[in-house]
Coordinates of C-alpha atoms and ligand atoms in Angstrom, one line a residue:
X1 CA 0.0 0.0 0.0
X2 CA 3.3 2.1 0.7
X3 CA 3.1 3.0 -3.2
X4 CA -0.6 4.4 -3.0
X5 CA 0.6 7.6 -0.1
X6 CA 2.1 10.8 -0.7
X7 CA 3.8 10.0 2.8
X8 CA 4.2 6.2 3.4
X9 CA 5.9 6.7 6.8
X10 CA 2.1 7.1 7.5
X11 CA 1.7 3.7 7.0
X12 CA 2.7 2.1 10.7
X13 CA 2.2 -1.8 11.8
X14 CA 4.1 -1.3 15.1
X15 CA 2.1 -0.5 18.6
X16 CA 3.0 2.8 19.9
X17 CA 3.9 2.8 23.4
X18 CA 5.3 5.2 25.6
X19 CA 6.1 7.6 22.7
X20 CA 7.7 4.5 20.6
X21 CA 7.3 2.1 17.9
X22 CA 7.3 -1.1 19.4
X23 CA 7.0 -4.9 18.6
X24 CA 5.3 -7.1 20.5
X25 CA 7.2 -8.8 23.3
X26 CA 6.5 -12.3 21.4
X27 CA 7.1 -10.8 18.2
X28 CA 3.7 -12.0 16.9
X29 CA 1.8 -10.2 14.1
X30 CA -1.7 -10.4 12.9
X31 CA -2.8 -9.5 9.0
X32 CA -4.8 -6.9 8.0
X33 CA -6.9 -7.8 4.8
X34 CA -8.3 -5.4 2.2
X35 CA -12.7 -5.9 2.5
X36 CA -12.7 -5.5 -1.3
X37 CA -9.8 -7.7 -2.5
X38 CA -9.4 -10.3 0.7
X39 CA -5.3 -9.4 -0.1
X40 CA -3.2 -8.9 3.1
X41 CA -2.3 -5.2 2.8
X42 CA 0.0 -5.2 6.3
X43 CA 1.4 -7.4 9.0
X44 CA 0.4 -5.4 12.3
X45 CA 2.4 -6.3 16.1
X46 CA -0.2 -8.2 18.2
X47 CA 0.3 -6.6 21.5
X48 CA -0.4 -8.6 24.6
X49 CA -1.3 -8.2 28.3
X50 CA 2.7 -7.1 29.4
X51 CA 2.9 -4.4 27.3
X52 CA -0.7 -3.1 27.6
X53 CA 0.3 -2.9 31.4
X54 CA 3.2 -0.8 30.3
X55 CA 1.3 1.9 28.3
X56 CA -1.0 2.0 31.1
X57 CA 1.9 2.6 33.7
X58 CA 3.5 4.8 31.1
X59 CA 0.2 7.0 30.7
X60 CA -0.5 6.9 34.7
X61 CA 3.2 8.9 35.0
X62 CA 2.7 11.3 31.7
X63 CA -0.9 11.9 32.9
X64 CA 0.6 14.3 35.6
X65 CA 2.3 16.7 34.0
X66 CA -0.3 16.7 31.3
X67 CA -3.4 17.6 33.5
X68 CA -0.8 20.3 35.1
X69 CA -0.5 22.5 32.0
X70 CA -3.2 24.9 31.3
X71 CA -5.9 24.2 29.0
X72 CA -4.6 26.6 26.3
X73 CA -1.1 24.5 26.3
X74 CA -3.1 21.7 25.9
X75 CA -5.4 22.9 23.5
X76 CA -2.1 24.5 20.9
X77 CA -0.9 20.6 20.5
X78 CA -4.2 19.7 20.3
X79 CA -5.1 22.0 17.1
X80 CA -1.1 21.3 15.6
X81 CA -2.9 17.7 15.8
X82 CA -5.4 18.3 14.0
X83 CA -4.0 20.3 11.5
X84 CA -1.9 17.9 11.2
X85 CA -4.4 15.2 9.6
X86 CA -6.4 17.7 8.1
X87 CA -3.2 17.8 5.7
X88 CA -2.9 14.6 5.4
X89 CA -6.9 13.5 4.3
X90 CA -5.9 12.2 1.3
X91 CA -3.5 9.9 2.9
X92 CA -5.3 8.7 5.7
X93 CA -8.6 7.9 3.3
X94 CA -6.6 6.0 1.3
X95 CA -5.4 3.9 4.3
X96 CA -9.0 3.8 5.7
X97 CA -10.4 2.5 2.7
X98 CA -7.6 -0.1 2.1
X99 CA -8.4 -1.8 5.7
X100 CA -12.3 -0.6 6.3
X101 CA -13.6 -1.1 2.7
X102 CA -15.5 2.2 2.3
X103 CA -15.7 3.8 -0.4
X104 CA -12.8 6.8 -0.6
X105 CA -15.3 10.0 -0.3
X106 CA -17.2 8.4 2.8
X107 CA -13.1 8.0 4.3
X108 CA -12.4 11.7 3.6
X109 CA -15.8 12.8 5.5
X110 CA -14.7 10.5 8.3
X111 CA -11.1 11.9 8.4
X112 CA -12.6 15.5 8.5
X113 CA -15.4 14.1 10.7
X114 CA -12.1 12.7 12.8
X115 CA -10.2 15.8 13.1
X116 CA -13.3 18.0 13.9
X117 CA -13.7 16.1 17.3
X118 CA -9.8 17.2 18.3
X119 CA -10.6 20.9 16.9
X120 CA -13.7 21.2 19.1
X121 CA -12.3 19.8 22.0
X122 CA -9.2 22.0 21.9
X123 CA -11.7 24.3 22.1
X124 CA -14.2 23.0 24.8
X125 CA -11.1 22.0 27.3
X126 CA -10.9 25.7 28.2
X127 CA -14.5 25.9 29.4
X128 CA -14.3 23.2 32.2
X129 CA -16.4 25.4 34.8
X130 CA -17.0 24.9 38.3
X131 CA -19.3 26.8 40.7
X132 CA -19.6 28.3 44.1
X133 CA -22.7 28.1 46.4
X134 CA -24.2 28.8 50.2
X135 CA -23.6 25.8 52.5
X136 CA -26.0 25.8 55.9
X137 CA -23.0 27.3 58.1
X138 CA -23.2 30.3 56.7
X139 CA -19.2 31.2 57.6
X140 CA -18.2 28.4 54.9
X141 CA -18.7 28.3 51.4
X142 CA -18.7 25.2 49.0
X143 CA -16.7 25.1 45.6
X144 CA -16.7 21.9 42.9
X145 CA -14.1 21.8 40.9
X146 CA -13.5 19.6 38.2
X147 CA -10.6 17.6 37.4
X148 CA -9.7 14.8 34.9
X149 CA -10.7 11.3 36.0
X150 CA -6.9 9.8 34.8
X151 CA -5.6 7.4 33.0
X152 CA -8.5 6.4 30.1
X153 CA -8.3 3.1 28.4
X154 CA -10.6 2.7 25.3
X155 CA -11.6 0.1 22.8
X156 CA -13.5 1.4 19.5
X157 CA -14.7 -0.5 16.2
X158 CA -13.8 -1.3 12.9
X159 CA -16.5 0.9 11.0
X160 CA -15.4 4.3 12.1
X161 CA -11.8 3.6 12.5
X162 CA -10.5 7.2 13.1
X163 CA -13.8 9.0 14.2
X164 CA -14.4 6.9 17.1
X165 CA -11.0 7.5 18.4
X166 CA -11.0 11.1 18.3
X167 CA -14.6 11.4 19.6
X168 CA -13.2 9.7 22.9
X169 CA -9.4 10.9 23.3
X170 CA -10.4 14.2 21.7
X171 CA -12.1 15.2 24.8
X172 CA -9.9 13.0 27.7
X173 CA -6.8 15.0 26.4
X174 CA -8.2 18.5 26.1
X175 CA -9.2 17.8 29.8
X176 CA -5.9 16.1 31.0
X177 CA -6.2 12.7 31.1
X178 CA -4.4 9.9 29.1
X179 CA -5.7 7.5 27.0
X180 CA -4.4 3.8 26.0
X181 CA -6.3 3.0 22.5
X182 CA -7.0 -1.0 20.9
X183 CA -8.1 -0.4 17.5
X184 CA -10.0 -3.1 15.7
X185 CA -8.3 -6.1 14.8
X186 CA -9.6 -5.3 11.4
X187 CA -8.8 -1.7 10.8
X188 CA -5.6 -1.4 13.2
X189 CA -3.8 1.3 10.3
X190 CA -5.9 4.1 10.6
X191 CA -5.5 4.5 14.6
X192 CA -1.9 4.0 14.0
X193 CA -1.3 7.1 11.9
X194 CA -3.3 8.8 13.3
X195 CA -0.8 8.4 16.7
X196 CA 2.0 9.4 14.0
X197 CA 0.5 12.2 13.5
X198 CA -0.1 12.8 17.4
X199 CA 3.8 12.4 17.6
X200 CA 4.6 15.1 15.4
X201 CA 2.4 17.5 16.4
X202 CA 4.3 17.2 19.8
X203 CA 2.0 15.3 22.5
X204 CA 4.3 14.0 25.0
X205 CA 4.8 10.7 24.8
X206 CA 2.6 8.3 27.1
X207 CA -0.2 9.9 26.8
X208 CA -2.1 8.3 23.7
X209 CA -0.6 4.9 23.6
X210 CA -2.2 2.5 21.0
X211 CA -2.0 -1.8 21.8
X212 CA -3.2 -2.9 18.1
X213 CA -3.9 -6.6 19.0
X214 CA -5.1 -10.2 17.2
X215 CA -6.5 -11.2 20.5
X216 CA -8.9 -9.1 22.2
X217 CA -9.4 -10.6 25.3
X218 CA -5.7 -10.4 27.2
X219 CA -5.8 -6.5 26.4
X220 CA -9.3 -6.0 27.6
X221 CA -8.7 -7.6 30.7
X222 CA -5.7 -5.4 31.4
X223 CA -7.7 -2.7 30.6
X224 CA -10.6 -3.9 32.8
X225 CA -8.7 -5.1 35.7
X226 CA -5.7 -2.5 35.9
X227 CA -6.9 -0.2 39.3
X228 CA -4.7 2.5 37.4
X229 CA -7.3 3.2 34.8
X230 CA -9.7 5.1 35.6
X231 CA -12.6 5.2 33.3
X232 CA -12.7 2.6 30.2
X233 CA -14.7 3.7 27.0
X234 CA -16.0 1.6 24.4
X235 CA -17.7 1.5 21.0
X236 CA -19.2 -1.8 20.1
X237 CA -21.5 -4.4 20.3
X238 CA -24.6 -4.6 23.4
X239 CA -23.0 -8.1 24.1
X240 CA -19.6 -7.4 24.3
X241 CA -20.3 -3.8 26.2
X242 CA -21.9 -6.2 29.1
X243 CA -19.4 -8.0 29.7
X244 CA -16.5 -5.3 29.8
X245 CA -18.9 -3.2 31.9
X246 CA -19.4 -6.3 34.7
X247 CA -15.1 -6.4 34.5
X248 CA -15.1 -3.0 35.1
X249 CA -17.3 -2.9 38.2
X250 CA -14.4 -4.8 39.9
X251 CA -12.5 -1.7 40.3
X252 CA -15.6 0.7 40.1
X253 CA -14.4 1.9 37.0
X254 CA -16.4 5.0 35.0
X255 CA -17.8 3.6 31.9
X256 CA -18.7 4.9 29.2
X257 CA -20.6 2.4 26.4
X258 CA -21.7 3.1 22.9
X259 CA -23.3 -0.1 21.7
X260 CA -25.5 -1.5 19.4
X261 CA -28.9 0.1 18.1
X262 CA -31.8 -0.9 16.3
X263 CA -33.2 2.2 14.7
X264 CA -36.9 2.9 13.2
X265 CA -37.2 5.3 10.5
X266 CA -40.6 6.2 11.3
X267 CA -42.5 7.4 7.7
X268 CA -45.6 8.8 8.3
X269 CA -49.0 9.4 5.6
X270 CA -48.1 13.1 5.1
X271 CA -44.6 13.2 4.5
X272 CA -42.7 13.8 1.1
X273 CA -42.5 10.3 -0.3
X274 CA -39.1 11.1 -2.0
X275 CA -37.9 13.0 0.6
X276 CA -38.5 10.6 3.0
X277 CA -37.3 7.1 0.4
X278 CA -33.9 9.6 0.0
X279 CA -33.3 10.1 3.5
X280 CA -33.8 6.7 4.7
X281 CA -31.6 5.2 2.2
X282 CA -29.0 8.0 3.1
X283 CA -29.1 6.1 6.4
X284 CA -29.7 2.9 5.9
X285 CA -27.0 2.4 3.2
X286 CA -24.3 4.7 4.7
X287 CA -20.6 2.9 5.3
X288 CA -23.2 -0.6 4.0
X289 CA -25.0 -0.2 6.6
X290 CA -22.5 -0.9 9.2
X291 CA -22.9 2.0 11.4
X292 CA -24.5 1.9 15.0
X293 CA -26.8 4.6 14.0
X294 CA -28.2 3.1 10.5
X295 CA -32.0 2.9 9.6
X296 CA -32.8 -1.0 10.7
X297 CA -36.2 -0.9 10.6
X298 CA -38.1 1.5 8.4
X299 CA -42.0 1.7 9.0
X300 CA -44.0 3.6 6.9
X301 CA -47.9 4.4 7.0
X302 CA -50.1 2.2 5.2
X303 CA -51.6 5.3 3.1
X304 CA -48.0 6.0 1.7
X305 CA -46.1 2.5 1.7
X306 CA -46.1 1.7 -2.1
X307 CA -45.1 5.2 -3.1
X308 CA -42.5 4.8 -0.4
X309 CA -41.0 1.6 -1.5
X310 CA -41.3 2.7 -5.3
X311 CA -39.4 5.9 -4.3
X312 CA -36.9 4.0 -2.5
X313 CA -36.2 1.8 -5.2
X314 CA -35.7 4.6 -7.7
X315 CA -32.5 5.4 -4.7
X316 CA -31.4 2.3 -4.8
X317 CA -31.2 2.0 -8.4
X318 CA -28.8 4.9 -8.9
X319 CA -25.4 3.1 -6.0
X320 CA -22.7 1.5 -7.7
X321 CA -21.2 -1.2 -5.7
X322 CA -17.3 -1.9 -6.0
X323 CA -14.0 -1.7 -4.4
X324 CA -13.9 1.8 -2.5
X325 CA -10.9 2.8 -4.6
X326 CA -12.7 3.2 -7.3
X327 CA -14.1 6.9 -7.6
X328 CA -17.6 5.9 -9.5
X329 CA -18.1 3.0 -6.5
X330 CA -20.8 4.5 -4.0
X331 CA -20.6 2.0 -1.9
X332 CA -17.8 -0.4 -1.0
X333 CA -17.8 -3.9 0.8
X334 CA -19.1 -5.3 4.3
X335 CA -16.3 -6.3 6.4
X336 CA -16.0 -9.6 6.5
X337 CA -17.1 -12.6 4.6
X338 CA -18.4 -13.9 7.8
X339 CA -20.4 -10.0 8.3
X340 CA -22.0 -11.0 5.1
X341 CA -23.0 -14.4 5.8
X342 CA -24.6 -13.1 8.7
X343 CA -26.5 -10.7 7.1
X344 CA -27.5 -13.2 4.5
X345 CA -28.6 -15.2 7.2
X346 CA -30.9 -13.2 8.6
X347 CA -32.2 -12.4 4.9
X348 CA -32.6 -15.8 4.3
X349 CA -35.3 -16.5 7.9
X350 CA -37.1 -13.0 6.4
X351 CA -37.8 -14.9 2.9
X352 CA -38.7 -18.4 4.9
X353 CA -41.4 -16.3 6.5
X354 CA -42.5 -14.6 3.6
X355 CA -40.7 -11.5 3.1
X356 CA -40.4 -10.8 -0.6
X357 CA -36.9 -9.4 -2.2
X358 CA -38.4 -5.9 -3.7
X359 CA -34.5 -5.3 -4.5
X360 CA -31.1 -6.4 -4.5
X361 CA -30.7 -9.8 -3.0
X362 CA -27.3 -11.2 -4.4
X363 CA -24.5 -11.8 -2.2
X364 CA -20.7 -12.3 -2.8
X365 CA -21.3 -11.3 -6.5
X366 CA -18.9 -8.7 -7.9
X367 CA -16.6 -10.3 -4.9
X368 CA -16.4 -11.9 -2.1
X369 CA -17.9 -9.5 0.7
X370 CA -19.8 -7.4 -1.7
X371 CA -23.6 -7.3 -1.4
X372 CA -26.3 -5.6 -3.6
X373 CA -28.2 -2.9 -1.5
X374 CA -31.4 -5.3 -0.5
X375 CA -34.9 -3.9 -0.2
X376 CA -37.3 -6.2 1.8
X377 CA -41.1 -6.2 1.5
X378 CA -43.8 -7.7 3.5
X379 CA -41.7 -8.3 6.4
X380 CA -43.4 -8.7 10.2
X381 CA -42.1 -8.1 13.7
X382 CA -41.4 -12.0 14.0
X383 CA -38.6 -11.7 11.4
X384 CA -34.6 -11.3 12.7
X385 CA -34.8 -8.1 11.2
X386 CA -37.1 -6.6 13.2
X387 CA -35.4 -8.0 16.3
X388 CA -31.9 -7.8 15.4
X389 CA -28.8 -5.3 14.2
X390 CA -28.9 -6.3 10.5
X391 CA -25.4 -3.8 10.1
X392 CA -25.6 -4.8 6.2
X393 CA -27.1 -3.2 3.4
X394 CA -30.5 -4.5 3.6
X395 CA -33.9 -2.8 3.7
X396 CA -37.1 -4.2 5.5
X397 CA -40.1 -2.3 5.7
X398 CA -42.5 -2.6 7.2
X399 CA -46.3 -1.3 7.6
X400 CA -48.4 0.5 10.1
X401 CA -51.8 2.1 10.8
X402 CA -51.5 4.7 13.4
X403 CA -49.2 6.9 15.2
X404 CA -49.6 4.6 18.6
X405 CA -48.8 1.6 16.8
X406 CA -45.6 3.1 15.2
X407 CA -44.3 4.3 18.6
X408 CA -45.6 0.8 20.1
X409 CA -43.4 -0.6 17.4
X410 CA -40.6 1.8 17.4
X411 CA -39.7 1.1 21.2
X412 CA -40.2 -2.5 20.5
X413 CA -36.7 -3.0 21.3
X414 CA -34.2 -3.9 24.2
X415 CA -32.1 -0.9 21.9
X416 CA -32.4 3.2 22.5
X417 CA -29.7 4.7 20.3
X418 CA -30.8 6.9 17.2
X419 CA -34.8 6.9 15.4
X420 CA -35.8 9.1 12.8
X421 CA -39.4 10.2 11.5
X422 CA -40.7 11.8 8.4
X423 CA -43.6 14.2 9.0
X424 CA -44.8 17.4 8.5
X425 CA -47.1 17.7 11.4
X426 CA -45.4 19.5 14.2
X427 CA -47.8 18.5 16.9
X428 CA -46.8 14.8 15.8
X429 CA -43.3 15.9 15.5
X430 CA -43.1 16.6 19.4
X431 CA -45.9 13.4 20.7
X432 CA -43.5 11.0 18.5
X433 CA -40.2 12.6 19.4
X434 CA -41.2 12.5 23.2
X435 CA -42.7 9.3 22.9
X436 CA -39.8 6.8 21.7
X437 CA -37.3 5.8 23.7
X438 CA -34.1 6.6 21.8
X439 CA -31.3 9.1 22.8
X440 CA -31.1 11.1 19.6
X441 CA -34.3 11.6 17.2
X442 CA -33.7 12.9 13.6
X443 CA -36.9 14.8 12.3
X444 CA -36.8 15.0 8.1
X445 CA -33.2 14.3 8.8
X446 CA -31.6 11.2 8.8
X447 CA -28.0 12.5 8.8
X448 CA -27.5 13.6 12.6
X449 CA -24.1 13.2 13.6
X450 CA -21.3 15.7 13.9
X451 CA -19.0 17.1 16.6
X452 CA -21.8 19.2 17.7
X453 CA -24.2 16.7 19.2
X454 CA -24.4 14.7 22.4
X455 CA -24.2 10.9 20.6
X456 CA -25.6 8.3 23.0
X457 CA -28.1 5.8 23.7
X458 CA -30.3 4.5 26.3
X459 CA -31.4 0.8 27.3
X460 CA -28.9 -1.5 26.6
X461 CA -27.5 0.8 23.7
X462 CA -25.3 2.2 26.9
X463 CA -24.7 5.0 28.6
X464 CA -22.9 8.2 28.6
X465 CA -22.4 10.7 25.7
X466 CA -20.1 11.7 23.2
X467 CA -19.0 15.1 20.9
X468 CA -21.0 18.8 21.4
X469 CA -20.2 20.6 25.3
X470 CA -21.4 17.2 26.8
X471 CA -18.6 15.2 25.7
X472 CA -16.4 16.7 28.3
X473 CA -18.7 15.5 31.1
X474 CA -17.5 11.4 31.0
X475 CA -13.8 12.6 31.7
X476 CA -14.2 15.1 34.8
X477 CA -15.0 13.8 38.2
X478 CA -16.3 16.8 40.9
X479 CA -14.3 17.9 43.6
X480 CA -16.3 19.5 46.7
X481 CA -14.5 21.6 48.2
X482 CA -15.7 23.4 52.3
X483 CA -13.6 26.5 52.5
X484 CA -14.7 27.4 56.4
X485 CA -13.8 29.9 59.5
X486 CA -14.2 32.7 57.1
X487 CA -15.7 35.1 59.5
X488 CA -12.5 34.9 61.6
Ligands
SIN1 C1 -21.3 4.6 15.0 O1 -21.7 3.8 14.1 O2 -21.1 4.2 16.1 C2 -20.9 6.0 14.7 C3 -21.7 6.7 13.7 C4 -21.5 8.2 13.7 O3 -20.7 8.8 14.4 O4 -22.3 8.8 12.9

């Protein structure tokens, strides 16, 4: 891949530890394929328990120093950062797309996506406020001051490879803490330069470490178990999310936990038809589908559904699916072969039950892990697909009368992450935005996220919230502090 970069010293497959480049201490390495090829495109050091202890201790003593600068010191390598990748895009798309398979404009948004959460947290980290107020003795006062939790470890996914990195040390750094970092096994490269970058732009060393690793579960139990770190943060799956939060609780551990969702895209009799079929698939079919926040359920009004699903068709008909080097491609591969089995799987039990393909259909033609954005028709809520995180391009949609049934439907769920409703109707714009149980609603917007917003779930899509003047919050605790005899 070396050949493909203007700068191919961007192109890491050592952990960085400490400030260094490092090998693992058994000298193992672990592949990284290409979604759209299945070629190996690097050997990456698989980093075990030892030397994830090391970054930890290494953060715990650079953490210090850190937290003792002022904000604005902070914040000036903080912005060198992320001009730093901002002049690099090209690069670090490329690399992003070699490893996560999506197609090369969706990497540059999440590279500019990426840096935004450093930019706006430089920002934010000078705005940590406290307060003063009465106490009952009235010769004291009370102050709370907040400081940085610590030492931070995280563990983020393979579908926002650079994004969900900055979203979580983006704020832990601008506040003073230090972060250890386990990328996907999948898409280890794009975390890894991104740390080059960090280098350059001058963050002392130890205090963004990255442990790239084959095997998850030695790291995440140093992680877990280590009583040096302080809070762990994770972006994943509900299942997973458990049973990292249950480790956690041995050392009472913060927690912060993005996890799975199961969103409705709520389409309602008086909405635009188009509108509504463009904006749906503009979720639905975003990064294939494998984001936490895609459309998984759309349900449309009776009155409207054909229209709908003719309308949504017409979308569909205009992607182009191919390797996400290709500038025509609009959208690239799923992840694995095994992701697309999966969501075959679950395709498969929909058309046993009598769903009816009203598009797409074909997997692994065109290669391997490629599959044709799917439409699904008469589907019902004893289908996988109403049930489960499909995280593939596929459609189902489904129908309902009234406005009760669709919330009744929408909340059907153990998930609360993101839901989205089309509807012109402002009184129904507030009843159904109040009424589901999600912790972000798009209204005749599908396309919600940015730096700005406060991204979280509730129910078992976790806890805690990430990006906008929130994001701070999860890596302060409060200080009370008496101040007393002041009449003397
Ligand atoms: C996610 O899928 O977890 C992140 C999506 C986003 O930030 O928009």
């Amino acid at each position: 891949m070396k050949d493909l970069l203007k700068d191919p010293t961007l192109l890491r497959t050592q952990a960085y530890i400490n400030g260094a480049w490092v090998d693992s201490d058994s000298g193992e390495t672990f592949p990284v394929h290409n979604p759209a090829t299945q070629e190996v495109i690097a050997e990456v050091a698989s980093i075990g328990a030892a030397e994830t202890r090391r970054a930890i201790e290494a953060a715990e003593v650079a953490q210090k120093p850190w937290a003792a600068l002022s904000a604005m010191e902070r914040s000036a390598v903080l912005r060198k950062w992320n001009d730093l990748i901002l002049e690099n895009v090209e690069d670090l798309a490329i690399i992003m797309t070699q490893e996560q398979g999506k197609v090369l404009a969706e990497s540059r948004g999440e590279i500019v996506y990426a840096a935004s959460f450093i930019e706006w947290f430089a920002e934010e980290g000078k705005r940590v406020y406290g307060d003063v107020f009465p106490l009952p003795q009235g010769s004291s006062r009370g102050i709370a001051i907040k400081q940085p939790v610590g030492v931070v470890a995280a563990v983020t996914p393979w579908n926002f490879p650079s994004a969900m990195l900055t979203r979580k040390c983006g704020p832990a750094l601008a506040v003073g803490c230090a972060m250890v970092a386990k990328p996907a096994h999948e898409t280890p490269l794009s975390m890894l330069a991104l740390a080059e970058l960090a280098d350059r732009a001058g963050l002392p060393a130890g205090l963004l470490s990255v442990v790239p690793g084959a095997h998850a579960k030695p790291i995440g139990d140093e992680m877990c178990s280590n009583p040096i770190v302080r809070k762990f943060t994770f972006t994943g799956s509900t299942r997973i999310g458990k049973m990292l939060t249950a480790q956690c609780a041995e050392t009472m551990k913060r927690v912060s936990m993005e996890l799975g969702g199961n969103a409705p895209v709520i389409v309602f009799d008086d909405a635009d038809p188009a509108k509504a079929a463009a904006g749906a698939a503009a979720s639905k079919y975003r990064n294939s589908g494998q984001t936490c926040i895609c459309a998984n359920r759309i349900l449309v009004q009776e009155g409207i559904y054909d229209e709908f699903v003719d309308e949504l068709k017409k979308v569909v008909g205009g992607f182009k699916i191919g390797d996400g080097m290709d500038e025509t491609s609009t959208h690239g591969p799923v992840i694995t072969r095994k992701a697309l089995e999966d969501i075959k799987s679950m395709v498969d039990d929909a058309v046993e039950q009598g769903a009816e393909i009203a598009a797409g259909g074909q997997f692994g033609e065109g290669g391997e892990q490629f599959i044709q954005p799917t439409i699904l028709c008469n589907v019902t809520k004893d289908m996988r697909v109403f049930k489960e995180e499909i995280f593939g391009p596929v459609a189902p949609i489904f129908k309902f009368k009234t406005e009760e049934e669709a919330i009744a439907m929408a909340n059907d769920t153990e998930f609360g992450l993101a839901a989205y409703l089309f509807t012109k109707d402002q009184g129904r714009t507030w009843r159904v935005s109040e009424g589901i149980e999600y912790g972000m609603v798009g209204v005749n917007e599908t396309l919600i996220s940015s730096t700005y917003i406060p991204f979280g779930g509730v129910k078992e899509s976790g806890q805690g919230r990430e990006g906008s003047s929130y994001g701070v919050d999860d890596y302060l605790e409060i200080k009370y502090i008496c101040i007393g005899d002041l009449d003397s």
